[in-house]
């Protein structure tokens, strides 16, 4: 059964179909949440909240073919809500430190620090585009923003990142 059919069933109240859809997207939602908070426990909490919010409102989804976009939007909003509520300082998770070479770890930390300096909209757009590998059209759908605006945000965000990183080349 394809994703749209599963989404139609989930909208109609089939919990098993909803569970299958969530299982397909679980890793992607976790990665996105982790990119925001850099902490396993916090990311899992965000995923849990996103799944809960999706479950209680799936019946409101009007276009089943956009289930992934809809779920991603919920997850982004949960991550932003979590950050606003917690006002935590974001640190790199110790568990992942060994997975980088020293130079790679330094570059990753520099990029994360530079991302943290961006405004919320730029950070979200760049994370969805480059960390989640969404197309510009998909980013526009997730954020309910015109494609032209997403392109402008990407351009300005990358320019700010270049400045924040001291004119290093990155992201192609």
mmCIF file of C-alpha atoms in Angstrom:
data_model
loop_
_atom_site.group_PDB
_atom_site.id
_atom_site.type_symbol
_atom_site.label_atom_id
_atom_site.label_comp_id
_atom_site.label_asym_id
_atom_site.label_seq_id
_atom_site.Cartn_x
_atom_site.Cartn_y
_atom_site.Cartn_z
ATOM 1 C CA UNK A 1 0.000 0.000 0.000
ATOM 2 C CA UNK A 2 1.387 3.410 -0.926
ATOM 3 C CA UNK A 3 1.837 6.354 1.399
ATOM 4 C CA UNK A 4 -1.212 8.278 0.192
ATOM 5 C CA UNK A 5 -3.461 5.266 0.820
ATOM 6 C CA UNK A 6 -1.983 4.827 4.297
ATOM 7 C CA UNK A 7 -2.548 8.529 4.977
ATOM 8 C CA UNK A 8 -6.179 8.275 3.837
ATOM 9 C CA UNK A 9 -6.693 5.381 6.243
ATOM 10 C CA UNK A 10 -4.939 7.237 9.061
ATOM 11 C CA UNK A 11 -7.165 10.276 8.479
ATOM 12 C CA UNK A 12 -10.175 7.966 8.693
ATOM 13 C CA UNK A 13 -8.981 6.761 12.119
ATOM 14 C CA UNK A 14 -6.881 3.674 11.319
ATOM 15 C CA UNK A 15 -4.180 3.750 14.013
ATOM 16 C CA UNK A 16 -2.118 0.986 12.362
ATOM 17 C CA UNK A 17 -1.816 3.044 9.171
ATOM 18 C CA UNK A 18 -0.787 6.084 11.198
ATOM 19 C CA UNK A 19 1.840 3.987 12.987
ATOM 20 C CA UNK A 20 3.272 2.737 9.673
ATOM 21 C CA UNK A 21 3.523 6.285 8.350
ATOM 22 C CA UNK A 22 5.297 7.455 11.492
ATOM 23 C CA UNK A 23 7.713 4.515 11.359
ATOM 24 C CA UNK A 24 8.681 5.513 7.805
ATOM 25 C CA UNK A 25 9.479 9.085 8.892
ATOM 26 C CA UNK A 26 10.796 8.487 12.427
ATOM 27 C CA UNK A 27 14.521 8.789 11.602
ATOM 28 C CA UNK A 28 14.037 11.908 9.510
ATOM 29 C CA UNK A 29 11.985 13.634 12.212
ATOM 30 C CA UNK A 30 14.576 12.680 14.835
ATOM 31 C CA UNK A 31 17.475 14.020 12.712
ATOM 32 C CA UNK A 32 15.653 17.291 12.183
ATOM 33 C CA UNK A 33 14.887 17.623 15.908
ATOM 34 C CA UNK A 34 18.469 16.728 16.828
ATOM 35 C CA UNK A 35 19.776 19.405 14.475
ATOM 36 C CA UNK A 36 17.862 21.973 16.508
ATOM 37 C CA UNK A 37 18.773 20.838 20.037
ATOM 38 C CA UNK A 38 21.979 18.736 19.668
ATOM 39 C CA UNK A 39 20.871 16.514 22.501
ATOM 40 C CA UNK A 40 19.492 12.985 22.198
ATOM 41 C CA UNK A 41 17.000 13.206 25.063
ATOM 42 C CA UNK A 42 15.653 16.585 23.971
ATOM 43 C CA UNK A 43 15.369 15.416 20.350
ATOM 44 C CA UNK A 44 13.448 12.328 21.450
ATOM 45 C CA UNK A 45 11.130 14.523 23.497
ATOM 46 C CA UNK A 46 10.486 16.703 20.441
ATOM 47 C CA UNK A 47 9.765 13.622 18.310
ATOM 48 C CA UNK A 48 7.363 12.336 20.944
ATOM 49 C CA UNK A 49 5.529 15.673 21.045
ATOM 50 C CA UNK A 50 5.404 15.877 17.234
ATOM 51 C CA UNK A 51 3.953 12.369 16.949
ATOM 52 C CA UNK A 52 1.397 13.157 19.654
ATOM 53 C CA UNK A 53 0.332 16.394 17.948
ATOM 54 C CA UNK A 54 0.126 14.595 14.592
ATOM 55 C CA UNK A 55 -1.927 11.764 16.080
ATOM 56 C CA UNK A 56 -4.513 14.022 17.687
ATOM 57 C CA UNK A 57 -4.904 16.152 14.562
ATOM 58 C CA UNK A 58 -4.425 13.704 11.675
ATOM 59 C CA UNK A 59 -8.159 13.808 10.993
ATOM 60 C CA UNK A 60 -7.716 17.487 10.025
ATOM 61 C CA UNK A 61 -5.248 16.691 7.219
ATOM 62 C CA UNK A 62 -7.113 17.521 4.013
ATOM 63 C CA UNK A 63 -4.626 16.281 1.420
ATOM 64 C CA UNK A 64 -3.213 12.834 2.291
ATOM 65 C CA UNK A 65 -0.440 13.110 -0.315
ATOM 66 C CA UNK A 66 1.128 15.846 1.823
ATOM 67 C CA UNK A 67 1.441 13.749 4.991
ATOM 68 C CA UNK A 68 5.271 14.043 5.055
ATOM 69 C CA UNK A 69 5.183 17.812 4.577
ATOM 70 C CA UNK A 70 2.508 18.136 7.249
ATOM 71 C CA UNK A 71 4.457 15.969 9.723
ATOM 72 C CA UNK A 72 7.684 17.892 9.052
ATOM 73 C CA UNK A 73 5.877 21.185 9.711
ATOM 74 C CA UNK A 74 4.597 19.828 13.019
ATOM 75 C CA UNK A 75 8.089 18.632 13.976
ATOM 76 C CA UNK A 76 9.676 22.003 13.121
ATOM 77 C CA UNK A 77 7.060 23.794 15.204
ATOM 78 C CA UNK A 78 7.614 21.379 18.119
ATOM 79 C CA UNK A 79 11.373 21.953 17.948
ATOM 80 C CA UNK A 80 10.960 25.718 17.911
ATOM 81 C CA UNK A 81 8.434 25.571 20.758
ATOM 82 C CA UNK A 82 10.809 23.376 22.766
ATOM 83 C CA UNK A 83 13.697 25.793 22.264
ATOM 84 C CA UNK A 84 11.555 28.788 23.206
ATOM 85 C CA UNK A 85 10.289 27.068 26.352
ATOM 86 C CA UNK A 86 13.587 25.653 27.512
ATOM 87 C CA UNK A 87 15.898 28.545 26.595
ATOM 88 C CA UNK A 88 18.707 26.010 26.853
ATOM 89 C CA UNK A 89 22.235 26.493 25.642
ATOM 90 C CA UNK A 90 22.857 23.999 22.851
ATOM 91 C CA UNK A 91 25.944 21.809 23.133
ATOM 92 C CA UNK A 92 27.341 19.114 20.904
ATOM 93 C CA UNK A 93 26.360 15.661 22.174
ATOM 94 C CA UNK A 94 29.382 13.778 23.641
ATOM 95 C CA UNK A 95 28.072 10.561 22.111
ATOM 96 C CA UNK A 96 28.786 11.866 18.594
ATOM 97 C CA UNK A 97 32.164 13.454 19.244
ATOM 98 C CA UNK A 98 34.145 10.351 18.359
ATOM 99 C CA UNK A 99 32.513 10.102 14.945
ATOM 100 C CA UNK A 100 34.464 13.096 13.614
ATOM 101 C CA UNK A 101 38.136 13.596 12.969
ATOM 102 C CA UNK A 102 39.492 16.549 14.933
ATOM 103 C CA UNK A 103 39.406 18.791 11.849
ATOM 104 C CA UNK A 104 35.939 17.534 10.925
ATOM 105 C CA UNK A 105 34.710 18.074 14.482
ATOM 106 C CA UNK A 106 36.072 21.619 14.490
ATOM 107 C CA UNK A 107 34.401 22.353 11.143
ATOM 108 C CA UNK A 108 31.099 20.844 12.337
ATOM 109 C CA UNK A 109 31.217 22.876 15.544
ATOM 110 C CA UNK A 110 32.053 26.039 13.573
ATOM 111 C CA UNK A 111 29.080 25.409 11.281
ATOM 112 C CA UNK A 112 26.746 24.726 14.215
ATOM 113 C CA UNK A 113 27.895 27.895 15.953
ATOM 114 C CA UNK A 114 27.413 29.898 12.759
ATOM 115 C CA UNK A 115 23.912 28.438 12.313
ATOM 116 C CA UNK A 116 23.014 29.417 15.879
ATOM 117 C CA UNK A 117 23.790 33.047 15.006
ATOM 118 C CA UNK A 118 21.161 33.106 12.245
ATOM 119 C CA UNK A 119 17.587 34.225 12.738
ATOM 120 C CA UNK A 120 15.053 31.430 13.296
ATOM 121 C CA UNK A 121 13.602 31.500 9.760
ATOM 122 C CA UNK A 122 17.015 31.346 8.029
ATOM 123 C CA UNK A 123 18.208 28.581 10.321
ATOM 124 C CA UNK A 124 15.064 26.528 9.708
ATOM 125 C CA UNK A 125 15.184 26.966 5.929
ATOM 126 C CA UNK A 126 18.880 26.045 5.710
ATOM 127 C CA UNK A 127 18.444 23.036 7.988
ATOM 128 C CA UNK A 128 15.514 21.699 5.966
ATOM 129 C CA UNK A 129 17.299 22.331 2.666
ATOM 130 C CA UNK A 130 20.792 21.054 3.508
ATOM 131 C CA UNK A 131 20.458 18.834 6.582
ATOM 132 C CA UNK A 132 17.150 17.197 5.615
ATOM 133 C CA UNK A 133 17.859 17.430 1.864
ATOM 134 C CA UNK A 134 14.406 18.790 1.018
ATOM 135 C CA UNK A 135 13.871 20.509 -2.312
ATOM 136 C CA UNK A 136 13.171 24.229 -2.322
ATOM 137 C CA UNK A 137 9.549 23.460 -3.206
ATOM 138 C CA UNK A 138 9.267 21.050 -0.244
ATOM 139 C CA UNK A 139 10.784 23.640 2.118
ATOM 140 C CA UNK A 140 8.235 26.168 0.860
ATOM 141 C CA UNK A 141 5.409 23.695 1.509
ATOM 142 C CA UNK A 142 6.627 22.810 4.994
ATOM 143 C CA UNK A 143 6.934 26.450 6.002
ATOM 144 C CA UNK A 144 3.899 27.614 4.029
ATOM 145 C CA UNK A 145 6.110 30.227 2.370
ATOM 146 C CA UNK A 146 6.379 31.234 -1.313
ATOM 147 C CA UNK A 147 9.199 29.547 -3.246
ATOM 148 C CA UNK A 148 10.708 32.924 -4.127
ATOM 149 C CA UNK A 149 10.901 33.796 -0.426
ATOM 150 C CA UNK A 150 12.573 30.477 0.376
ATOM 151 C CA UNK A 151 15.177 31.127 -2.337
ATOM 152 C CA UNK A 152 15.857 34.593 -0.911
ATOM 153 C CA UNK A 153 16.142 33.227 2.625
ATOM 154 C CA UNK A 154 18.591 30.545 1.433
ATOM 155 C CA UNK A 155 20.712 33.112 -0.412
ATOM 156 C CA UNK A 156 20.793 35.565 2.508
ATOM 157 C CA UNK A 157 21.313 32.751 5.033
ATOM 158 C CA UNK A 158 24.270 31.328 3.123
ATOM 159 C CA UNK A 159 25.782 34.796 2.845
ATOM 160 C CA UNK A 160 25.424 35.279 6.612
ATOM 161 C CA UNK A 161 26.963 31.862 7.225
ATOM 162 C CA UNK A 162 29.943 32.762 5.043
ATOM 163 C CA UNK A 163 30.465 35.908 7.109
ATOM 164 C CA UNK A 164 29.978 33.997 10.375
ATOM 165 C CA UNK A 165 32.481 31.375 9.274
ATOM 166 C CA UNK A 166 35.084 33.940 8.266
ATOM 167 C CA UNK A 167 34.562 33.647 4.505
ATOM 168 C CA UNK A 168 35.212 29.875 4.425
ATOM 169 C CA UNK A 169 33.732 27.953 1.539
ATOM 170 C CA UNK A 170 31.019 25.487 2.504
ATOM 171 C CA UNK A 171 27.843 23.815 1.198
ATOM 172 C CA UNK A 172 29.099 23.867 -2.372
#
